């Protein structure tokens, strides 16, 4: 129960949110730097402030604080000479001035704290650059994959880039001057702390201690985390609420601090024995880690912020407005003083409520790397007795008509990555013959390739997974063999921690039946365990998560039931890259409510992510694009709100660098009124920016070149002024 205490000791300081062009605050960590005895943060006007001073240290707007020590602060701001790029500046703390060390920076520069800074070259995508304190710039390795994100991990510099829809992370090897593959994903769910690093993924919340190589899965459904006094604190979405937990990496010990209601945003910051959290209706609470008490602070209703991000610095809880979409501008909006927030006077014996974990395990069940925590052998499994062999053969499927000669000349070779009606016909024919092809969606993906391999094996061809013209001729022939599972196969038990082709086959079959949502990678981890449990539940068996021989025999039989959904509404977290029946269900519901306008194909890609963000925005939640358990409960409830555009006309802010139909529409209207003389190509570049500035001057507003929602409403109105020269 939330405690209500006197609020007179806490002052609310309001600063008007400023919309500053070209300042993109990519992550909350970019706005505050604390270390080396220095605290610097982005404050009023998005300028740089130092601890203890109410005066801004810069006149220009700051986008990222990179580093600070006793002599200088290093920050980024917009590069006025290259659209969309940044420059790195060193501000001396002795008052001797500021020096630009580098310009033309793509994204965020990084440092390892050794007086050297690294960044990606905006003028040559994929080019890693290094700059020293004397301004000497050196070109280093070049990645063949441009437009990635440079970061810092426990192994040094890393580079994250999306390849074929999958996030890939590479670590920079300074000795070899090259990038090599990493064993983790550097993204918004990755955090580097003092002594350890964490990442939040669909298959669990993982931690890796400094100096070790193995990632350890310690929990699931974690939505936020922070470090305080060497301990890890994290927020877990239990489905019924947000649980706050404490974990000691050295003692391998954890305890529950408290459980909050489900409406809390996935944000967590801490200092001085207190954790700060925020509700969807902008109420801030602080939690004492000593006794778990929860105390209400003032509402942020008077601060002009729709989607708040909170950070701590200089005795203040800083409030920023998160960007509406990736790459947009975020802004400093105000702060709450934390001077009256104090921990509980009573303390708790850390061993009293703590769960002490053995050396080789973190949590009782789904925890450490599977090699270290073998599951107990099953003593008896009466339910999973071998099934009798089927005696009757299913009816021979009718042949799917092959394309006629007047439709096309023969067959065209198909392989992974191909799409369209030819692929759809191929998939349908394979499905008619019983091959486990998955969805008939016209997309030649991994499952289609695996089904083709099975057919190739049946007709004695090399198993390449590519459907050549000759193979298709055999496939569409009336004599094409139907799929027959290998009844002579001797199944071996598979469980968490196993790897290899047998696990791949298991995942593939589970995915075909709708139980598995992850990637078919051959690693038996949390998602595979959960899928096996769903299948066991569908059969009415004990849900052990272990794929016994008897279970696999049932799974690979023609009578294996398809997944019908969990009647107990036990959702699992879904995110970009997931596929399957659960994603289809999510897309269908988003479409019903008006958030999703794509095809319901069961692939969680850009449009699904965008739809989830729109739903989160409608709820006033942080827009992560991840469909958490709590979000899905809200989405499928009867009270789920339908999509309502946040302004008349459905406009969204447009700015330099944007592309698409909205930009075309903007250019067309500007041209009609005489402000724009360029080509209507849908690219928001110099001429479009200039035209917007001219229109802004005509209506008497600040000419920043950004087409805000209110500006577009004026532009498309009947009384919009024509260009007067």
XYZ file of C-alpha atoms in Angstrom:
725
model
C 0.000 0.000 0.000
C 1.439 3.410 -0.946
C 2.232 5.602 2.036
C 1.105 9.235 1.936
C 3.564 11.592 3.669
C 3.786 15.361 3.976
C 4.746 16.986 0.694
C 5.636 20.440 1.964
C 9.359 19.727 2.030
C 9.551 18.960 -1.675
C 9.608 21.849 -4.105
C 8.519 21.637 -7.681
C 10.483 23.726 -10.144
C 8.846 24.208 -13.517
C 10.663 24.917 -16.724
C 8.824 25.251 -20.003
C 9.640 22.448 -22.442
C 11.629 23.846 -25.333
C 11.477 22.340 -28.788
C 14.993 22.570 -30.066
C 15.811 21.570 -33.658
C 18.415 18.961 -34.326
C 18.963 17.829 -30.725
C 18.328 14.099 -30.491
C 18.712 12.556 -27.046
C 19.048 8.928 -27.990
C 19.153 7.340 -24.524
C 18.547 8.588 -20.968
C 22.242 7.981 -20.168
C 23.177 10.696 -22.676
C 21.699 13.459 -20.506
C 23.593 12.876 -17.250
C 27.230 12.050 -16.483
C 28.416 11.295 -12.953
C 31.989 10.213 -12.284
C 35.534 11.380 -11.517
C 34.095 13.783 -8.940
C 32.048 15.597 -11.593
C 28.300 15.687 -12.261
C 27.125 17.220 -15.531
C 23.633 17.191 -16.984
C 21.479 18.643 -19.729
C 19.098 21.198 -18.256
C 17.116 24.302 -19.154
C 17.211 24.970 -22.888
C 18.972 21.621 -23.374
C 22.179 23.369 -22.357
C 24.993 21.933 -20.263
C 24.885 22.402 -16.479
C 27.418 21.439 -13.811
C 26.643 20.299 -10.275
C 26.220 23.183 -7.830
C 25.624 25.836 -10.476
C 22.355 27.336 -11.653
C 24.061 28.909 -14.661
C 24.333 27.099 -17.977
C 27.900 26.305 -19.033
C 27.037 26.469 -22.752
C 24.977 28.727 -24.943
C 24.344 26.048 -27.567
C 21.982 23.107 -27.133
C 23.733 19.875 -26.137
C 22.672 16.479 -27.475
C 24.976 14.063 -25.581
C 27.306 14.308 -22.596
C 30.136 11.930 -23.453
C 32.606 12.212 -20.570
C 33.831 14.474 -17.766
C 36.813 14.663 -15.428
C 38.321 17.237 -13.082
C 39.590 19.338 -15.982
C 36.958 19.229 -18.732
C 33.525 18.127 -19.936
C 33.179 16.536 -23.383
C 29.834 16.912 -25.101
C 28.145 16.679 -28.488
C 25.959 19.181 -30.284
C 24.552 19.577 -33.774
C 27.109 19.980 -36.571
C 25.886 23.028 -38.466
C 27.954 22.070 -41.528
C 26.527 18.575 -42.032
C 22.832 17.844 -41.703
C 22.050 15.140 -39.151
C 25.644 14.967 -37.870
C 27.234 16.059 -34.577
C 30.441 17.674 -33.367
C 32.460 16.806 -30.238
C 33.526 19.707 -28.013
C 35.857 19.879 -25.000
C 34.815 22.507 -22.422
C 37.634 23.361 -19.994
C 36.476 23.778 -16.385
C 39.142 26.396 -15.592
C 37.300 28.881 -17.799
C 39.883 28.789 -20.600
C 37.223 28.062 -23.215
C 35.897 25.330 -25.508
C 37.512 23.482 -28.424
C 35.842 21.410 -31.147
C 37.793 18.140 -31.326
C 35.872 16.457 -34.152
C 32.896 17.027 -36.448
C 30.884 14.944 -38.897
C 29.977 12.415 -36.200
C 27.275 9.823 -36.862
C 25.281 9.049 -33.717
C 27.097 9.109 -30.380
C 30.866 9.273 -29.832
C 32.358 6.919 -27.230
C 35.416 6.849 -24.978
C 37.130 4.211 -22.886
C 38.268 6.902 -20.429
C 41.832 7.015 -21.743
C 41.753 10.465 -23.358
C 40.807 9.045 -26.747
C 37.395 9.289 -28.373
C 35.881 7.103 -31.089
C 33.009 7.751 -33.463
C 31.453 6.658 -36.746
C 32.047 8.900 -39.745
C 28.803 10.513 -40.951
C 30.361 11.260 -44.334
C 31.410 7.629 -44.887
C 29.026 5.165 -43.271
C 30.673 2.278 -41.465
C 34.019 4.080 -41.017
C 35.337 4.045 -37.419
C 37.308 7.179 -36.463
C 39.543 8.079 -33.517
C 40.352 11.558 -32.176
C 42.856 12.441 -29.453
C 42.842 15.402 -27.058
C 45.170 17.351 -29.355
C 42.610 17.060 -32.158
C 44.467 14.426 -34.197
C 41.902 12.400 -36.195
C 42.686 8.896 -37.486
C 40.574 6.612 -39.696
C 40.384 3.067 -38.320
C 38.466 -0.042 -39.413
C 35.547 0.058 -41.826
C 32.491 -2.125 -41.329
C 30.771 -3.431 -44.437
C 27.475 -2.707 -42.670
C 26.719 1.037 -42.475
C 24.297 2.924 -40.242
C 25.087 0.954 -37.101
C 25.418 2.188 -33.518
C 28.765 2.531 -31.744
C 28.782 1.654 -28.054
C 30.933 0.631 -25.099
C 30.682 -2.765 -23.438
C 32.838 -4.650 -20.936
C 34.964 -5.908 -23.853
C 35.648 -2.386 -25.153
C 34.145 -0.740 -28.219
C 31.240 -2.496 -29.897
C 29.232 -1.857 -33.050
C 25.580 -2.900 -33.382
C 23.922 -3.143 -36.778
C 20.769 -4.723 -38.187
C 21.501 -7.382 -40.820
C 18.608 -9.128 -42.583
C 16.233 -8.008 -39.852
C 18.437 -9.368 -37.037
C 20.502 -7.303 -34.605
C 24.186 -8.199 -34.785
C 26.880 -6.901 -32.439
C 30.602 -6.778 -33.195
C 33.516 -5.927 -30.879
C 36.399 -3.806 -32.133
C 39.824 -5.485 -31.932
C 42.359 -2.646 -31.679
C 45.374 -4.881 -32.326
C 43.905 -6.306 -35.534
C 42.006 -3.095 -36.375
C 38.866 -5.043 -37.225
C 35.409 -5.925 -35.931
C 34.615 -9.454 -34.747
C 31.334 -11.076 -33.673
C 30.207 -10.645 -30.043
C 28.090 -12.988 -27.917
C 25.529 -10.408 -26.855
C 23.204 -7.782 -28.320
C 24.058 -4.105 -27.811
C 20.768 -2.211 -27.907
C 18.439 -0.218 -25.661
C 18.100 -3.281 -23.403
C 21.859 -3.474 -22.732
C 23.442 -1.745 -19.700
C 27.072 -1.523 -18.582
C 27.475 -1.089 -14.830
C 30.422 -1.006 -12.466
C 31.469 -4.643 -12.080
C 28.910 -6.238 -14.375
C 26.754 -5.774 -17.465
C 23.148 -6.778 -18.140
C 20.851 -7.298 -21.101
C 17.112 -7.760 -21.294
C 16.035 -10.166 -24.039
C 12.988 -12.204 -24.969
C 14.627 -15.316 -23.509
C 15.420 -13.708 -20.170
C 17.260 -11.084 -18.118
C 20.977 -11.844 -18.208
C 24.039 -10.699 -16.299
C 27.765 -11.082 -16.966
C 30.327 -10.244 -14.283
C 33.403 -8.284 -15.310
C 36.262 -10.629 -16.151
C 33.993 -13.569 -17.027
C 32.846 -14.791 -20.420
C 29.498 -16.441 -19.684
C 26.138 -14.677 -19.631
C 23.901 -15.960 -16.838
C 20.114 -15.871 -17.106
C 18.767 -14.760 -13.751
C 15.136 -13.782 -14.363
C 12.509 -12.998 -17.005
C 10.088 -10.183 -17.910
C 12.485 -7.506 -16.596
C 11.618 -4.065 -17.972
C 14.132 -1.746 -16.254
C 17.243 -1.900 -14.087
C 19.741 0.336 -12.306
C 22.773 0.102 -10.017
C 23.150 1.614 -6.555
C 25.954 1.039 -4.047
C 27.290 -1.867 -6.090
C 23.950 -3.716 -6.080
C 21.639 -4.362 -9.016
C 18.001 -3.282 -8.723
C 15.457 -4.250 -11.345
C 11.756 -4.006 -12.162
C 9.992 -7.219 -13.170
C 6.592 -7.320 -14.873
C 4.838 -10.224 -13.152
C 1.617 -9.740 -15.102
C -0.154 -8.663 -11.925
C 2.196 -5.829 -11.017
C 5.724 -4.437 -11.167
C 7.992 -6.212 -8.701
C 11.162 -4.454 -7.504
C 14.051 -6.790 -6.686
C 17.582 -6.357 -5.347
C 20.500 -8.549 -6.408
C 24.007 -8.713 -4.944
C 26.355 -9.982 -7.708
C 29.153 -10.836 -5.256
C 27.046 -12.803 -2.766
C 24.732 -14.193 -5.478
C 21.854 -13.165 -3.258
C 18.549 -11.516 -4.086
C 15.416 -10.329 -2.354
C 12.096 -8.733 -3.250
C 11.856 -5.077 -2.162
C 8.176 -4.503 -2.950
C 5.490 -5.010 -5.600
C 3.858 -2.049 -7.330
C 0.629 -1.845 -9.322
C 0.793 -2.630 -13.086
C 0.397 1.014 -14.169
C 3.987 1.997 -13.310
C 6.185 2.909 -16.267
C 9.242 0.719 -16.981
C 11.710 3.215 -15.460
C 13.937 2.908 -12.411
C 16.649 5.250 -11.067
C 18.270 5.259 -7.649
C 20.530 7.124 -5.219
C 21.127 7.362 -1.468
C 19.150 4.242 -0.615
C 16.082 5.282 -2.606
C 14.628 4.101 -5.907
C 12.437 6.446 -7.958
C 9.569 5.199 -10.111
C 6.776 6.895 -12.030
C 3.165 6.018 -12.808
C 1.438 6.463 -16.140
C -0.438 9.490 -14.739
C 2.872 11.263 -13.925
C 3.035 10.585 -10.212
C 6.536 9.996 -8.855
C 7.114 7.618 -5.957
C 10.307 6.791 -4.102
C 11.003 3.407 -2.560
C 13.219 2.805 0.463
C 15.333 -0.271 -0.247
C 15.707 -0.770 3.528
C 12.069 -1.542 4.296
C 10.271 -1.464 0.921
C 8.104 1.516 1.858
C 6.672 3.484 -1.077
C 6.175 7.249 -0.730
C 4.322 9.581 -3.064
C 6.031 12.693 -4.417
C 4.236 15.567 -6.218
C 2.544 14.965 -9.551
C 4.299 16.211 -12.668
C 1.037 17.463 -14.166
C 2.316 21.040 -14.129
C 5.410 20.097 -16.095
C 4.601 20.144 -19.782
C 5.593 16.582 -20.629
C 3.630 13.795 -22.281
C 6.051 10.870 -22.193
C 8.457 11.453 -19.299
C 11.938 10.072 -18.715
C 13.445 10.608 -15.251
C 17.119 10.874 -14.266
C 18.930 11.868 -11.059
C 21.604 14.575 -10.769
C 22.630 17.257 -8.303
C 19.860 16.471 -5.814
C 17.225 16.768 -8.513
C 14.934 14.339 -10.270
C 15.325 15.630 -13.824
C 12.387 15.249 -16.191
C 12.784 14.915 -19.961
C 10.212 14.322 -22.680
C 11.061 11.200 -24.658
C 11.019 11.491 -28.460
C 7.847 10.283 -30.163
C 9.859 8.099 -32.486
C 13.471 7.045 -32.840
C 15.702 9.886 -33.991
C 13.299 12.643 -32.902
C 14.147 15.384 -30.449
C 13.813 14.874 -26.708
C 13.723 17.863 -24.388
C 14.471 18.889 -20.840
C 11.218 19.925 -19.168
C 11.805 20.528 -15.452
C 12.721 18.842 -12.180
C 11.578 17.807 -8.718
C 13.835 18.466 -5.742
C 14.682 15.281 -3.838
C 15.956 17.005 -0.682
C 13.028 15.781 1.411
C 13.144 12.194 0.230
C 14.817 10.110 2.921
C 15.305 6.360 3.397
C 13.496 4.597 6.204
C 15.312 4.905 9.529
C 14.887 1.231 10.218
C 17.114 -1.228 8.472
C 16.570 -4.807 7.446
C 18.885 -7.702 8.052
C 19.920 -8.470 4.455
C 19.777 -12.178 5.160
C 16.328 -12.120 6.708
C 14.271 -12.035 3.506
C 16.997 -12.776 1.040
C 17.161 -15.812 -1.146
C 20.738 -17.053 -0.793
C 21.796 -18.709 -3.997
C 24.379 -21.496 -4.300
C 27.602 -20.798 -6.193
C 26.539 -22.740 -9.236
C 23.045 -21.286 -9.542
C 21.305 -17.928 -9.373
C 17.660 -18.855 -9.124
C 15.954 -22.108 -8.134
C 14.635 -22.871 -11.602
C 15.293 -21.048 -14.866
C 18.596 -19.415 -14.010
C 22.175 -20.216 -14.831
C 23.638 -21.467 -18.044
C 22.128 -24.906 -18.540
C 25.461 -26.699 -18.497
C 25.857 -25.733 -14.854
C 22.333 -26.588 -13.734
C 21.311 -29.970 -15.120
C 17.659 -30.757 -14.598
C 16.885 -33.746 -12.375
C 16.310 -36.980 -14.205
C 12.702 -37.999 -14.551
C 11.835 -40.949 -12.370
C 8.535 -41.749 -13.932
C 6.368 -40.311 -16.634
C 3.253 -42.445 -16.932
C 1.459 -39.909 -19.096
C 4.169 -39.909 -21.739
C 3.900 -43.524 -22.806
C 4.744 -44.342 -26.406
C 1.756 -44.059 -28.700
C 0.697 -46.921 -30.967
C 1.793 -46.649 -34.570
C -0.821 -45.238 -36.897
C -2.403 -47.875 -39.079
C -4.260 -45.787 -41.592
C -2.646 -43.531 -44.173
C -4.178 -40.106 -44.761
C -5.738 -39.495 -48.118
C -3.399 -38.505 -50.926
C -3.592 -34.703 -51.336
C -4.770 -33.296 -54.604
C -1.985 -31.828 -56.652
C -1.707 -28.045 -56.554
C -1.908 -26.925 -60.199
C 1.450 -25.932 -61.589
C 1.689 -22.651 -63.476
C 0.554 -23.092 -67.054
C 2.917 -22.605 -69.971
C 0.977 -19.579 -71.174
C 1.403 -18.029 -67.710
C 5.168 -18.400 -67.588
C 7.891 -20.291 -69.371
C 8.678 -23.200 -67.067
C 9.752 -22.667 -63.478
C 11.945 -19.967 -62.026
C 14.511 -20.808 -59.353
C 13.466 -19.688 -55.862
C 15.526 -19.348 -52.691
C 15.627 -17.642 -49.300
C 14.645 -13.986 -49.428
C 12.324 -14.347 -52.435
C 8.719 -13.242 -52.103
C 5.528 -13.218 -54.137
C 2.953 -15.476 -55.719
C 5.507 -18.031 -57.005
C 6.741 -18.583 -53.442
C 3.157 -18.830 -52.197
C 2.360 -21.554 -54.769
C 5.505 -23.430 -53.756
C 4.569 -23.237 -50.068
C 0.998 -24.354 -50.728
C 2.161 -27.389 -52.704
C 4.610 -28.375 -49.975
C 1.858 -27.975 -47.405
C -0.554 -30.074 -49.488
C 2.031 -32.842 -49.510
C 2.440 -32.596 -45.746
C 5.863 -30.959 -45.564
C 6.260 -28.651 -42.518
C 6.454 -25.376 -44.421
C 4.873 -23.142 -41.777
C 2.820 -20.165 -43.005
C 1.754 -19.869 -46.644
C 2.626 -16.184 -46.780
C 4.670 -15.786 -49.963
C 7.898 -15.218 -48.012
C 10.730 -17.703 -48.630
C 12.148 -17.926 -45.109
C 13.929 -20.518 -43.007
C 10.943 -22.825 -42.609
C 10.282 -22.861 -46.344
C 13.944 -23.690 -46.979
C 13.825 -26.539 -44.450
C 10.655 -27.939 -46.018
C 12.340 -27.816 -49.438
C 15.296 -29.739 -47.984
C 12.941 -32.455 -46.762
C 11.400 -32.732 -50.217
C 14.840 -32.808 -51.827
C 15.799 -35.632 -49.481
C 12.636 -37.519 -50.438
C 13.490 -37.376 -54.156
C 17.225 -37.988 -53.735
C 18.434 -34.455 -54.545
C 21.170 -32.530 -52.742
C 19.572 -30.791 -49.776
C 20.343 -27.171 -50.618
C 17.075 -25.591 -49.498
C 16.797 -23.733 -52.819
C 13.957 -24.687 -55.158
C 15.438 -24.992 -58.638
C 13.308 -25.384 -61.809
C 13.850 -29.155 -62.029
C 12.956 -29.683 -58.393
C 9.763 -27.686 -58.829
C 8.877 -29.845 -61.806
C 9.083 -32.896 -59.539
C 7.177 -31.086 -56.774
C 4.181 -30.163 -58.924
C 4.024 -33.548 -60.631
C 1.195 -35.881 -59.651
C 3.787 -38.458 -58.572
C 5.415 -36.086 -56.025
C 6.025 -37.985 -52.763
C 4.154 -36.826 -49.717
C 5.971 -36.157 -46.504
C 6.567 -39.112 -44.250
C 8.132 -38.654 -40.866
C 10.997 -41.028 -40.244
C 9.284 -43.608 -38.055
C 12.600 -45.382 -37.495
C 13.959 -42.329 -35.713
C 15.056 -43.027 -32.173
C 14.341 -39.873 -30.240
C 16.670 -38.821 -27.447
C 15.612 -36.635 -24.582
C 16.301 -32.934 -25.063
C 16.336 -30.311 -22.354
C 17.494 -26.813 -21.524
C 21.135 -26.346 -22.448
C 21.164 -28.810 -25.351
C 22.236 -27.618 -28.786
C 22.438 -28.906 -32.355
C 20.318 -30.144 -35.236
C 17.983 -32.185 -33.042
C 17.072 -29.031 -31.139
C 16.579 -27.224 -34.457
C 14.160 -29.938 -35.613
C 12.309 -29.684 -32.306
C 12.042 -25.887 -32.584
C 10.957 -26.118 -36.212
C 8.112 -28.533 -35.411
C 7.033 -26.505 -32.360
C 7.005 -23.391 -34.517
C 4.988 -25.088 -37.253
C 2.348 -25.990 -34.682
C 2.355 -22.486 -33.180
C 4.019 -23.157 -29.830
C 7.425 -21.555 -30.458
C 7.981 -17.854 -31.237
C 11.766 -17.562 -31.294
C 14.446 -18.091 -33.921
C 15.371 -21.620 -35.011
C 18.960 -21.466 -33.829
C 19.464 -24.901 -32.296
C 19.860 -23.618 -28.718
C 17.481 -25.069 -26.122
C 16.938 -22.024 -23.895
C 14.001 -20.284 -22.191
C 11.795 -19.826 -25.257
C 12.174 -23.465 -26.266
C 11.451 -24.598 -22.710
C 8.320 -22.431 -22.636
C 7.187 -23.834 -25.996
C 7.601 -27.416 -24.784
C 5.610 -26.568 -21.663
C 2.796 -25.192 -23.841
C 2.729 -28.383 -25.863
C 2.704 -30.482 -22.684
C -0.137 -28.372 -21.318
C -2.108 -28.838 -24.544
C -1.694 -32.604 -24.101
C -2.602 -32.488 -20.420
C 0.863 -33.697 -19.384
C 3.077 -32.419 -16.581
C 4.718 -29.173 -17.713
C 8.377 -29.988 -17.146
C 9.793 -28.202 -20.199
C 11.800 -31.324 -21.037
C 11.292 -32.886 -24.466
C 11.311 -36.573 -23.624
C 11.439 -39.271 -26.322
C 7.736 -39.971 -25.864
C 6.878 -36.290 -26.150
C 8.861 -35.933 -29.386
C 7.138 -38.964 -30.869
C 3.799 -37.308 -30.161
C 5.055 -33.940 -31.411
C 6.229 -35.288 -34.774
C 3.135 -37.400 -35.353
C 0.378 -36.288 -37.725
C -2.029 -36.132 -34.777
C -0.008 -33.517 -32.880
C -2.420 -30.724 -31.858
C -1.834 -27.172 -33.031
C -1.532 -24.440 -30.442
C -4.961 -23.032 -29.591
C -3.848 -20.258 -27.308
C -3.565 -20.233 -23.574
C -7.022 -20.066 -22.034
C -5.454 -18.844 -18.796
C -4.175 -15.753 -20.654
C -0.551 -16.470 -19.702
C 1.103 -14.119 -22.172
C 4.784 -14.102 -23.085
C 6.808 -11.033 -24.008
C 7.024 -10.417 -27.753
C 9.449 -8.141 -29.562
C 10.904 -7.349 -32.981
C 12.184 -10.503 -34.674
C 9.674 -12.903 -33.078
C 7.347 -14.953 -35.282
C 4.462 -17.364 -34.944
C 0.899 -17.715 -33.746
C 1.310 -15.402 -30.747
C 2.532 -12.606 -33.015
C -0.437 -13.183 -35.350
C -2.758 -12.908 -32.386
C -1.067 -9.650 -31.346
C -1.287 -8.200 -34.873
C -4.953 -9.154 -35.168
C -5.850 -7.364 -31.938
C -3.795 -4.281 -32.862
C -5.580 -4.190 -36.217
C -9.006 -4.482 -34.558
C -8.207 -1.413 -32.486
C -6.816 0.545 -35.447
C -3.108 0.601 -34.547
C -1.789 -1.861 -37.139
C -2.191 -1.457 -40.897
C 0.067 -4.263 -42.137
C -0.535 -7.878 -43.145
C -1.237 -10.364 -40.367
C 1.627 -12.684 -41.228
C 2.977 -13.570 -37.797
C 6.264 -11.667 -38.271
C 7.095 -9.033 -35.641
C 8.847 -6.447 -37.809
C 8.860 -2.652 -38.222
C 5.099 -2.163 -38.698
C 4.243 -4.281 -35.668
C 6.810 -2.420 -33.574
C 5.321 0.892 -34.713
C 1.798 -0.302 -33.860
C 2.864 -1.365 -30.367
C 4.504 2.041 -29.847
C 1.270 3.762 -30.898
C -0.673 1.674 -28.372
C 1.878 2.471 -25.670
C 1.601 6.156 -26.532
C -2.205 5.987 -26.284
C -1.798 4.513 -22.787
C 0.816 7.107 -21.811
C 3.452 4.393 -21.394
C 7.091 4.491 -22.427
C 7.250 3.730 -26.162
C 9.623 0.758 -26.340
C 7.886 -1.161 -29.121
C 8.063 -4.330 -26.982
C 4.809 -6.150 -26.209
C 5.357 -7.020 -22.563
C 3.089 -9.321 -20.586
C 1.462 -6.306 -18.916
C 0.892 -4.563 -22.235
C -0.792 -7.608 -23.780
C -3.109 -7.956 -20.794
C -4.164 -4.364 -21.338
C -4.378 -4.818 -25.123
C -6.687 -7.834 -24.933
C -8.858 -6.400 -22.177
C -12.304 -4.967 -22.893
C -11.072 -1.535 -21.791
C -8.286 -1.334 -24.394
C -8.563 2.077 -26.114
C -9.053 2.322 -29.866
C -6.530 4.303 -31.866
C -7.213 8.018 -31.801
C -4.891 10.322 -33.747
C -3.540 12.913 -31.352
C -4.472 15.807 -33.612
C -6.984 16.752 -36.254
C -5.656 15.597 -39.616
C -3.388 12.971 -38.097
C -0.224 15.033 -38.603
C 3.134 14.039 -37.118
C 6.169 16.240 -36.683
C 8.444 16.257 -39.743
C 12.028 17.431 -39.787
C 15.227 17.323 -41.880
C 16.177 13.761 -42.738
C 12.604 12.416 -42.844
C 11.302 10.708 -45.982
C 8.051 9.264 -47.312
C 4.515 10.171 -48.361
C 3.991 12.648 -45.511
C 7.010 14.624 -46.718
C 5.676 14.485 -50.301
C 2.365 15.878 -49.084
C 4.190 18.644 -47.215
C 6.293 19.520 -50.277
C 3.222 19.566 -52.522
C 1.386 22.014 -50.247
C 4.460 24.245 -49.881
C 4.787 24.290 -53.667
C 1.108 25.201 -54.097
C 1.652 28.205 -51.858
C 4.892 29.224 -53.608
C 7.408 28.432 -50.859
C 9.002 25.324 -52.391
C 10.673 25.158 -55.816
C 12.288 21.729 -55.637
C 11.243 18.277 -56.813
C 8.495 16.515 -54.882
C 10.526 13.428 -54.042
C 9.573 12.813 -50.418
C 13.034 13.674 -49.024
C 13.178 16.366 -46.328
C 16.472 18.045 -47.247
C 17.852 21.587 -47.630
C 15.198 22.965 -50.004
C 12.332 21.619 -47.921
C 13.889 23.029 -44.752
C 14.294 26.417 -46.451
C 10.655 26.368 -47.631
C 9.401 25.555 -44.123
C 11.462 28.423 -42.708
C 9.933 30.807 -45.264
C 6.440 29.703 -44.249
C 7.312 30.059 -40.566
C 8.465 33.634 -41.181
C 5.242 34.336 -43.071
C 3.088 33.276 -40.113
C 5.327 34.948 -37.526
C 6.778 31.942 -35.673
C 10.388 30.943 -34.995
C 12.005 29.833 -38.257
C 13.648 26.563 -37.224
C 12.847 24.559 -40.376
C 10.848 21.881 -38.537
C 7.273 21.141 -39.609
C 5.530 20.710 -36.263
C 1.965 19.430 -35.964
C 0.608 22.929 -35.352
C 2.556 24.305 -38.322
C 1.091 21.662 -40.649
C -2.413 22.388 -39.386
C -1.860 26.015 -40.332
C -0.179 25.108 -43.639
C -3.074 22.928 -44.804
C -5.765 25.327 -43.631
C -7.758 27.414 -46.105
C -6.276 30.678 -44.794
C -2.612 29.651 -45.157
C -0.746 32.639 -46.664
C 0.873 32.430 -50.099
C 4.538 33.311 -50.503
C 4.858 37.066 -50.914
C 8.523 37.158 -51.917
